[in-house]
Short mmCIF file of N, CA, C and O and ligand atoms in Angstrom, two decimals:
data_model
loop_
_atom_site.label_atom_id
_atom_site.label_comp_id
_atom_site.label_asym_id
_atom_site.label_seq_id
_atom_site.Cartn_x
_atom_site.Cartn_y
_atom_site.Cartn_z
N MET A 1 11.87 30.75 -24.28
CA MET A 1 12.11 30.27 -22.74
C MET A 1 11.32 28.90 -22.73
O MET A 1 10.22 28.83 -23.13
N THR A 2 12.02 27.78 -22.14
CA THR A 2 11.28 26.54 -22.26
C THR A 2 11.49 25.98 -20.73
O THR A 2 12.25 26.60 -20.06
N GLY A 3 10.60 25.28 -20.28
CA GLY A 3 10.66 24.53 -18.96
C GLY A 3 10.31 25.44 -17.86
O GLY A 3 9.53 26.27 -18.09
N GLY A 4 10.95 25.38 -16.75
CA GLY A 4 10.58 26.31 -15.62
C GLY A 4 9.65 25.56 -14.77
O GLY A 4 9.17 24.62 -15.00
N TRP A 5 9.21 26.40 -13.73
CA TRP A 5 8.12 25.68 -12.80
C TRP A 5 6.91 25.89 -13.30
O TRP A 5 6.45 26.94 -13.89
N HIS A 6 6.10 25.08 -13.12
CA HIS A 6 4.66 24.92 -13.72
C HIS A 6 3.86 25.32 -12.64
O HIS A 6 3.96 26.00 -11.57
N ALA A 7 2.50 24.80 -12.77
CA ALA A 7 1.44 25.27 -11.88
C ALA A 7 1.65 25.18 -10.45
O ALA A 7 2.15 24.05 -10.14
N LEU A 8 1.06 25.71 -9.71
CA LEU A 8 0.98 25.72 -8.31
C LEU A 8 -0.20 24.93 -8.05
O LEU A 8 -1.30 25.13 -8.39
N LYS A 9 0.12 23.94 -7.16
CA LYS A 9 -1.08 23.06 -6.72
C LYS A 9 -1.14 23.14 -5.24
O LYS A 9 -0.22 22.94 -4.66
N MET A 10 -2.42 23.21 -4.76
CA MET A 10 -2.72 23.27 -3.48
C MET A 10 -3.13 21.83 -3.03
O MET A 10 -4.06 21.15 -3.45
N SER A 11 -2.31 21.36 -1.97
CA SER A 11 -3.05 20.03 -1.11
C SER A 11 -3.98 20.50 -0.26
O SER A 11 -4.24 21.52 0.12
N LYS A 12 -4.59 19.49 0.37
CA LYS A 12 -5.63 19.63 1.27
C LYS A 12 -4.83 20.17 2.53
O LYS A 12 -3.68 19.84 2.81
N MET A 13 -5.65 20.73 3.42
CA MET A 13 -4.99 21.32 4.62
C MET A 13 -4.59 20.34 5.47
O MET A 13 -5.27 19.06 5.58
N GLN A 14 -3.32 20.26 5.93
CA GLN A 14 -2.70 19.26 6.86
C GLN A 14 -3.06 19.71 8.47
O GLN A 14 -2.85 20.91 8.69
N GLY A 15 -2.94 18.80 9.27
CA GLY A 15 -2.61 19.11 10.82
C GLY A 15 -3.92 19.39 11.48
O GLY A 15 -4.08 19.71 12.79
N GLY A 16 -5.09 19.80 10.84
CA GLY A 16 -6.39 19.97 11.42
C GLY A 16 -7.11 18.79 11.81
O GLY A 16 -6.70 17.64 11.18
N ASP A 17 -8.23 18.74 12.46
CA ASP A 17 -8.98 17.67 12.70
C ASP A 17 -10.17 17.76 11.46
O ASP A 17 -11.11 16.84 11.68
N ASN A 18 -10.12 18.76 10.68
CA ASN A 18 -11.05 18.68 9.41
C ASN A 18 -12.31 19.12 10.11
O ASN A 18 -13.27 18.91 9.14
N LYS A 19 -12.57 19.51 11.41
CA LYS A 19 -13.89 19.96 11.83
C LYS A 19 -14.09 21.44 12.00
O LYS A 19 -14.51 22.25 11.33
N ASP A 20 -13.07 21.73 13.02
CA ASP A 20 -13.38 23.12 13.45
C ASP A 20 -12.04 23.88 13.35
O ASP A 20 -11.70 24.57 14.48
N ASN A 21 -11.46 23.98 12.07
CA ASN A 21 -10.39 24.73 12.01
C ASN A 21 -10.84 26.21 11.99
O ASN A 21 -11.55 26.80 11.11
N GLY A 22 -10.50 26.87 12.99
CA GLY A 22 -10.80 28.29 13.11
C GLY A 22 -10.00 29.09 12.18
O GLY A 22 -9.09 28.70 11.64
N PRO A 23 -10.07 30.47 12.19
CA PRO A 23 -9.32 31.30 11.44
C PRO A 23 -7.79 31.22 11.89
O PRO A 23 -7.61 31.24 12.88
N GLY A 24 -7.00 31.08 10.67
CA GLY A 24 -5.54 30.95 11.12
C GLY A 24 -5.04 29.73 11.52
O GLY A 24 -3.96 29.66 11.83
N ARG A 25 -5.76 28.66 11.44
CA ARG A 25 -5.19 27.32 11.86
C ARG A 25 -5.26 26.36 10.79
O ARG A 25 -5.74 26.60 9.58
N GLY A 26 -4.37 25.25 10.88
CA GLY A 26 -4.27 24.50 9.77
C GLY A 26 -2.98 24.89 9.13
O GLY A 26 -2.32 25.99 9.12
N THR A 27 -2.40 23.83 8.19
CA THR A 27 -1.36 24.35 7.28
C THR A 27 -1.51 23.92 5.94
O THR A 27 -1.65 23.04 5.67
N ALA A 28 -1.18 24.88 5.09
CA ALA A 28 -1.40 24.60 3.68
C ALA A 28 0.10 24.12 3.20
O ALA A 28 0.88 24.70 3.28
N VAL A 29 -0.07 23.09 2.31
CA VAL A 29 1.01 22.38 1.75
C VAL A 29 1.07 22.70 0.33
O VAL A 29 -0.07 22.51 -0.41
N ILE A 30 1.81 23.49 -0.23
CA ILE A 30 2.08 23.83 -1.58
C ILE A 30 3.21 22.93 -2.36
O ILE A 30 4.22 23.00 -1.97
N THR A 31 2.60 22.41 -3.41
CA THR A 31 3.36 21.52 -4.13
C THR A 31 3.49 22.15 -5.73
O THR A 31 2.66 22.57 -6.25
N ARG A 32 4.79 22.48 -6.10
CA ARG A 32 4.87 22.74 -7.44
C ARG A 32 5.61 21.68 -8.18
O ARG A 32 6.54 21.00 -7.60
N THR A 33 5.24 21.47 -9.49
CA THR A 33 5.91 20.54 -10.45
C THR A 33 6.69 21.26 -11.36
O THR A 33 6.36 22.14 -12.00
N LYS A 34 7.86 20.59 -11.58
CA LYS A 34 8.73 21.08 -12.65
C LYS A 34 8.40 20.50 -14.15
O LYS A 34 8.27 19.32 -14.12
N THR A 35 8.33 21.31 -15.05
CA THR A 35 7.77 20.85 -16.39
C THR A 35 9.25 20.30 -16.83
O THR A 35 10.12 21.20 -17.01
N LYS A 36 9.30 19.06 -17.45
CA LYS A 36 10.50 18.57 -17.98
C LYS A 36 10.66 18.69 -19.48
O LYS A 36 10.07 17.87 -20.26
N THR A 37 10.93 19.82 -19.82
CA THR A 37 11.19 20.06 -21.19
C THR A 37 12.59 20.40 -21.81
O THR A 37 12.99 21.30 -22.62
N LYS A 38 13.63 19.69 -21.31
CA LYS A 38 14.93 19.91 -21.70
C LYS A 38 14.99 19.57 -23.14
O LYS A 38 14.69 18.58 -23.72
N LYS A 39 15.74 20.78 -23.79
CA LYS A 39 16.01 20.37 -25.31
C LYS A 39 17.05 19.33 -25.50
O LYS A 39 18.19 19.28 -24.83
N PRO A 40 16.77 18.36 -26.47
CA PRO A 40 18.00 17.48 -26.82
C PRO A 40 19.18 17.96 -27.46
O PRO A 40 19.27 19.07 -28.19
N SER A 41 20.33 17.36 -27.14
CA SER A 41 21.65 17.89 -27.94
C SER A 41 21.45 17.53 -29.40
O SER A 41 20.67 16.65 -29.88
N LEU A 42 21.87 18.26 -30.00
CA LEU A 42 21.92 18.21 -31.56
C LEU A 42 23.12 18.02 -32.11
O LEU A 42 24.21 18.35 -31.75
N TYR A 43 23.21 17.17 -33.29
CA TYR A 43 24.40 16.66 -34.23
C TYR A 43 24.32 16.80 -35.41
O TYR A 43 23.30 16.67 -36.15
N ARG A 44 25.35 17.53 -35.96
CA ARG A 44 25.44 17.76 -37.38
C ARG A 44 25.91 16.48 -38.07
O ARG A 44 26.75 15.74 -37.67
N VAL A 45 25.44 15.89 -39.20
CA VAL A 45 25.79 14.99 -39.95
C VAL A 45 26.49 15.41 -41.29
O VAL A 45 26.15 16.29 -41.92
N LEU A 46 27.73 14.96 -41.39
CA LEU A 46 28.65 15.58 -42.32
C LEU A 46 29.15 14.56 -43.23
O LEU A 46 29.27 13.32 -42.95
N ILE A 47 29.41 14.83 -44.35
CA ILE A 47 30.07 13.97 -45.44
C ILE A 47 31.32 14.70 -45.85
O ILE A 47 31.53 15.67 -45.96
N LEU A 48 32.32 13.56 -46.15
CA LEU A 48 33.67 13.91 -46.45
C LEU A 48 34.09 13.75 -47.95
O LEU A 48 33.41 12.84 -48.60
N ASN A 49 34.75 14.71 -48.42
CA ASN A 49 35.36 14.47 -49.75
C ASN A 49 36.27 13.33 -50.01
O ASN A 49 36.96 12.87 -49.04
N ASP A 50 36.41 12.71 -51.09
CA ASP A 50 37.42 11.89 -51.36
C ASP A 50 37.59 11.89 -53.01
O ASP A 50 36.68 12.58 -53.62
N ASP A 51 38.45 11.29 -53.54
CA ASP A 51 38.82 11.34 -54.95
C ASP A 51 38.07 10.26 -55.85
O ASP A 51 38.00 10.36 -57.16
N TYR A 52 37.30 9.54 -55.29
CA TYR A 52 36.71 8.24 -56.11
C TYR A 52 35.20 8.26 -56.01
O TYR A 52 34.69 7.85 -57.26
N THR A 53 34.35 8.70 -55.08
CA THR A 53 33.10 8.54 -55.10
C THR A 53 32.56 9.38 -56.28
O THR A 53 32.78 10.53 -56.38
N PRO A 54 31.73 8.91 -56.95
CA PRO A 54 31.02 9.72 -58.18
C PRO A 54 30.29 10.89 -57.58
O PRO A 54 29.39 10.53 -56.60
N MET A 55 30.25 11.89 -58.29
CA MET A 55 29.49 13.00 -58.03
C MET A 55 27.90 12.54 -57.79
O MET A 55 27.12 12.93 -56.94
N GLU A 56 27.56 12.03 -58.81
CA GLU A 56 26.22 11.44 -58.90
C GLU A 56 25.80 10.64 -57.86
O GLU A 56 24.54 10.83 -57.36
N PHE A 57 26.58 9.79 -57.19
CA PHE A 57 26.22 8.89 -56.16
C PHE A 57 26.02 9.82 -54.90
O PHE A 57 25.15 9.55 -54.21
N VAL A 58 26.78 10.80 -54.47
CA VAL A 58 26.78 11.70 -53.49
C VAL A 58 25.29 12.46 -53.56
O VAL A 58 24.84 12.55 -52.61
N ILE A 59 25.11 12.92 -54.75
CA ILE A 59 23.80 13.61 -55.00
C ILE A 59 22.55 12.76 -54.63
O ILE A 59 21.81 12.98 -53.89
N HIS A 60 22.74 11.39 -55.05
CA HIS A 60 21.85 10.40 -54.72
C HIS A 60 21.49 10.36 -53.22
O HIS A 60 20.40 10.16 -52.81
N ILE A 61 22.62 10.19 -52.59
CA ILE A 61 22.74 9.97 -51.21
C ILE A 61 21.93 11.03 -50.46
O ILE A 61 21.09 10.94 -49.54
N LEU A 62 22.23 12.37 -50.83
CA LEU A 62 21.66 13.61 -50.32
C LEU A 62 20.12 13.55 -50.51
O LEU A 62 19.23 13.90 -49.55
N GLU A 63 19.63 12.99 -51.46
CA GLU A 63 18.21 13.00 -51.78
C GLU A 63 17.58 12.09 -51.08
O GLU A 63 16.50 12.26 -50.67
N ARG A 64 18.17 10.85 -50.99
CA ARG A 64 17.49 9.51 -50.60
C ARG A 64 17.55 9.67 -49.01
O ARG A 64 16.57 9.21 -48.50
N PHE A 65 18.90 10.21 -48.41
CA PHE A 65 18.54 10.03 -46.87
C PHE A 65 18.62 11.12 -46.10
O PHE A 65 18.25 11.22 -44.95
N PHE A 66 18.71 12.29 -46.94
CA PHE A 66 18.57 13.71 -46.15
C PHE A 66 17.44 14.49 -46.94
O PHE A 66 17.45 15.70 -46.59
N GLN A 67 16.45 13.93 -47.72
CA GLN A 67 15.37 14.60 -48.25
C GLN A 67 15.72 16.03 -48.73
O GLN A 67 15.08 17.02 -48.85
N LYS A 68 16.83 15.84 -49.50
CA LYS A 68 17.14 17.23 -50.29
C LYS A 68 16.68 17.16 -51.84
O LYS A 68 16.66 15.94 -52.31
N ASP A 69 16.13 18.41 -52.42
CA ASP A 69 15.95 18.40 -53.61
C ASP A 69 17.33 18.17 -54.55
O ASP A 69 18.20 18.34 -54.00
N ARG A 70 17.04 18.09 -55.83
CA ARG A 70 18.08 17.92 -56.48
C ARG A 70 19.16 19.02 -56.64
O ARG A 70 20.39 18.93 -56.65
N GLU A 71 18.65 20.25 -56.41
CA GLU A 71 19.41 21.51 -56.52
C GLU A 71 20.16 21.70 -55.34
O GLU A 71 21.29 21.97 -55.14
N ALA A 72 19.37 21.37 -54.04
CA ALA A 72 20.35 21.47 -52.78
C ALA A 72 21.10 20.37 -52.63
O ALA A 72 22.35 20.68 -52.01
N ALA A 73 20.87 19.16 -53.24
CA ALA A 73 21.81 17.97 -53.25
C ALA A 73 23.03 18.50 -53.90
O ALA A 73 24.25 17.96 -53.54
N THR A 74 22.87 19.00 -55.07
CA THR A 74 23.95 19.46 -56.10
C THR A 74 24.90 20.44 -55.26
O THR A 74 26.10 20.24 -55.27
N ARG A 75 24.35 21.36 -54.73
CA ARG A 75 24.95 22.32 -53.94
C ARG A 75 25.84 21.83 -52.93
O ARG A 75 26.98 22.14 -52.76
N ILE A 76 25.19 20.88 -51.90
CA ILE A 76 26.19 20.36 -51.03
C ILE A 76 27.16 19.40 -51.60
O ILE A 76 28.38 19.71 -50.96
N MET A 77 26.77 18.57 -52.42
CA MET A 77 27.84 17.88 -53.16
C MET A 77 29.17 18.83 -53.57
O MET A 77 30.25 18.28 -53.21
N LEU A 78 28.69 19.78 -54.32
CA LEU A 78 29.81 20.57 -54.80
C LEU A 78 30.65 21.36 -53.71
O LEU A 78 31.83 21.45 -53.76
N HIS A 79 29.92 21.65 -52.72
CA HIS A 79 30.77 22.30 -51.55
C HIS A 79 31.40 21.45 -50.88
O HIS A 79 32.58 21.82 -50.64
N VAL A 80 31.12 20.07 -50.65
CA VAL A 80 32.02 19.00 -50.16
C VAL A 80 33.26 18.95 -51.12
O VAL A 80 34.38 18.71 -50.76
N HIS A 81 33.00 18.90 -52.34
CA HIS A 81 34.01 18.52 -53.56
C HIS A 81 34.94 19.63 -53.32
O HIS A 81 36.27 19.33 -53.43
N ASN A 82 34.76 20.77 -53.07
CA ASN A 82 35.71 21.97 -53.19
C ASN A 82 36.12 22.18 -51.94
O ASN A 82 37.23 22.86 -51.69
N HIS A 83 35.40 21.86 -50.80
CA HIS A 83 36.07 22.23 -49.38
C HIS A 83 36.31 21.19 -48.43
O HIS A 83 36.83 21.43 -47.50
N GLY A 84 35.98 19.94 -48.83
CA GLY A 84 36.59 18.89 -48.18
C GLY A 84 35.47 18.32 -47.40
O GLY A 84 35.57 17.04 -46.90
N VAL A 85 34.55 19.08 -46.71
CA VAL A 85 33.67 18.65 -45.65
C VAL A 85 32.22 19.35 -45.96
O VAL A 85 32.46 20.52 -46.28
N GLY A 86 30.96 18.94 -45.66
CA GLY A 86 29.81 19.71 -45.67
C GLY A 86 28.75 19.24 -44.99
O GLY A 86 28.88 17.91 -44.70
N GLU A 87 27.85 19.88 -44.60
CA GLU A 87 26.73 19.45 -43.70
C GLU A 87 25.49 18.77 -44.45
O GLU A 87 24.98 19.68 -45.25
N CYS A 88 25.03 17.65 -43.85
CA CYS A 88 23.89 17.18 -44.67
C CYS A 88 22.72 17.48 -43.99
O CYS A 88 21.58 17.39 -44.48
N GLY A 89 22.72 17.62 -42.44
CA GLY A 89 21.72 18.07 -41.67
C GLY A 89 21.99 17.94 -40.31
O GLY A 89 23.17 17.64 -39.97
N ILE A 90 20.93 18.27 -39.51
CA ILE A 90 21.36 18.37 -38.07
C ILE A 90 20.02 17.67 -37.31
O ILE A 90 18.84 17.96 -37.75
N TYR A 91 20.46 16.77 -36.58
CA TYR A 91 19.39 15.75 -36.17
C TYR A 91 19.75 15.56 -34.46
O TYR A 91 20.83 15.77 -34.03
N THR A 92 18.73 14.97 -33.92
CA THR A 92 19.10 14.36 -32.54
C THR A 92 19.92 13.19 -32.59
O THR A 92 20.08 12.85 -33.62
N PHE A 93 20.58 12.77 -31.51
CA PHE A 93 21.64 11.91 -31.53
C PHE A 93 21.13 10.49 -32.30
O PHE A 93 21.97 10.13 -33.19
N GLU A 94 20.02 9.92 -31.83
CA GLU A 94 19.76 8.51 -32.58
C GLU A 94 19.43 8.59 -33.88
O GLU A 94 19.75 7.64 -34.78
N VAL A 95 18.76 9.80 -34.39
CA VAL A 95 18.60 9.96 -35.89
C VAL A 95 19.87 10.29 -36.70
O VAL A 95 20.13 9.55 -37.67
N ALA A 96 20.74 10.96 -36.15
CA ALA A 96 22.04 11.41 -36.65
C ALA A 96 22.74 9.91 -36.89
O ALA A 96 23.24 9.68 -37.84
N GLU A 97 22.74 9.11 -35.74
CA GLU A 97 23.47 7.78 -35.91
C GLU A 97 22.70 7.04 -37.06
O GLU A 97 23.77 6.35 -37.61
N THR A 98 21.64 6.97 -37.09
CA THR A 98 20.94 6.03 -38.16
C THR A 98 21.08 6.78 -39.53
O THR A 98 21.49 5.89 -40.30
N LYS A 99 21.43 8.02 -39.73
CA LYS A 99 21.74 8.53 -40.95
C LYS A 99 23.15 8.12 -41.39
O LYS A 99 23.39 7.76 -42.46
N VAL A 100 24.11 8.29 -40.27
CA VAL A 100 25.49 7.81 -40.63
C VAL A 100 25.58 6.28 -41.07
O VAL A 100 26.24 6.22 -42.09
N SER A 101 25.03 5.53 -40.40
CA SER A 101 24.80 4.10 -40.55
C SER A 101 24.35 3.84 -42.02
O SER A 101 24.73 3.11 -42.86
N GLN A 102 23.12 4.55 -42.35
CA GLN A 102 22.67 4.35 -43.78
C GLN A 102 23.39 4.60 -44.58
O GLN A 102 23.57 4.02 -45.76
N VAL A 103 24.11 5.86 -44.62
CA VAL A 103 25.22 6.27 -45.72
C VAL A 103 26.17 5.58 -45.69
O VAL A 103 26.62 5.01 -46.83
N MET A 104 26.86 5.10 -44.54
CA MET A 104 27.92 4.19 -44.65
C MET A 104 27.67 2.78 -45.39
O MET A 104 28.36 2.31 -46.19
N ASP A 105 26.58 2.29 -44.91
CA ASP A 105 26.30 0.94 -45.41
C ASP A 105 25.90 1.03 -46.92
O ASP A 105 26.54 0.27 -47.69
N PHE A 106 25.23 2.12 -47.46
CA PHE A 106 24.87 2.08 -48.93
C PHE A 106 26.24 2.49 -49.72
O PHE A 106 26.44 1.99 -50.87
N ALA A 107 27.09 3.29 -49.10
CA ALA A 107 28.27 3.50 -49.94
C ALA A 107 29.24 2.22 -49.98
O ALA A 107 29.64 1.91 -50.97
N ARG A 108 29.21 1.57 -48.94
CA ARG A 108 30.07 0.26 -48.79
C ARG A 108 29.40 -0.90 -49.74
O ARG A 108 29.92 -1.36 -50.60
N GLN A 109 28.04 -0.95 -50.02
CA GLN A 109 27.27 -1.89 -50.68
C GLN A 109 27.64 -1.40 -52.24
O GLN A 109 27.79 -2.33 -53.08
N ASN A 110 28.02 -0.33 -52.44
CA ASN A 110 28.17 0.23 -53.91
C ASN A 110 29.61 0.36 -54.03
O ASN A 110 30.26 0.90 -55.22
N GLN A 111 30.59 -0.29 -53.04
CA GLN A 111 32.07 -0.07 -53.35
C GLN A 111 32.61 1.43 -53.34
O GLN A 111 33.75 1.39 -54.26
N HIS A 112 32.11 2.27 -52.87
CA HIS A 112 32.44 3.73 -52.94
C HIS A 112 33.08 4.03 -51.37
O HIS A 112 32.57 3.56 -50.40
N PRO A 113 34.19 4.71 -51.55
CA PRO A 113 34.98 4.87 -50.11
C PRO A 113 34.15 6.31 -49.31
O PRO A 113 34.66 6.75 -48.33
N LEU A 114 33.14 6.70 -49.66
CA LEU A 114 32.50 7.76 -49.17
C LEU A 114 32.45 7.73 -47.64
O LEU A 114 31.92 6.64 -47.15
N GLN A 115 32.79 8.83 -46.97
CA GLN A 115 32.82 8.68 -45.31
C GLN A 115 31.77 9.78 -45.03
O GLN A 115 31.57 10.84 -45.53
N CYS A 116 30.95 9.39 -43.93
CA CYS A 116 29.98 10.17 -43.12
C CYS A 116 30.18 10.05 -41.69
O CYS A 116 30.37 9.10 -41.31
N VAL A 117 30.21 11.15 -41.25
CA VAL A 117 30.42 11.42 -39.71
C VAL A 117 29.21 12.14 -39.11
O VAL A 117 28.62 12.95 -39.63
N MET A 118 29.29 12.25 -37.66
CA MET A 118 28.37 12.94 -36.79
C MET A 118 29.37 13.96 -35.94
O MET A 118 30.40 13.23 -35.44
N GLU A 119 28.98 15.16 -35.51
CA GLU A 119 29.63 15.69 -34.45
C GLU A 119 28.79 16.56 -33.63
O GLU A 119 27.60 17.21 -34.44
N LYS A 120 28.87 16.74 -32.42
CA LYS A 120 28.11 17.48 -31.60
C LYS A 120 28.14 18.90 -32.12
O LYS A 120 29.10 19.38 -32.14
N LYS A 121 26.80 19.59 -32.01
CA LYS A 121 27.01 21.07 -32.39
C LYS A 121 27.41 21.85 -31.11
O LYS A 121 27.29 21.71 -30.11
N1 TYC B 1 35.50 14.50 -55.23
C1 TYC B 1 34.62 13.52 -55.87
C2 TYC B 1 34.77 13.40 -57.32
O1 TYC B 1 35.50 14.21 -57.79
C3 TYC B 1 33.22 13.88 -55.57
C4 TYC B 1 32.73 13.84 -54.10
C5 TYC B 1 31.86 14.83 -53.47
C6 TYC B 1 32.95 12.66 -53.42
C7 TYC B 1 31.63 14.92 -52.38
C8 TYC B 1 32.74 12.64 -52.09
O2 TYC B 1 31.21 13.57 -50.25
C9 TYC B 1 31.98 13.75 -51.42
N2 TYC B 1 34.42 12.23 -58.01
#
């Protein structure tokens, strides 16, 4: 469970003259504050298979931009090679967008047709 209503806070008594409030007089104002902890939407970053990008280049991408070790990178690359698409990681919107741009720019600089996309989870 996240968020929800947080602490109850008592403000000062209202409507009295602040001197001789007898028993049962004056008005208590209760303020509650909402804790704002909405979870961000998450996005999968995917790479797509093609017939031309070298396997070693895809492994390098996964190591460099997605912090995979060689074993994980090789497993993901082979999954994409065999199934057409695979997950590199799951990120908030701006991080996912940045990863996609980094991969697309790096692939283009190296003249490989590798495609990288993001999708909302
Ligand atoms: N299919 C490519 C080859 O045989 C390898 C490859 C794997 C390319 C994953 C892209 O996302 C990819 N050289």
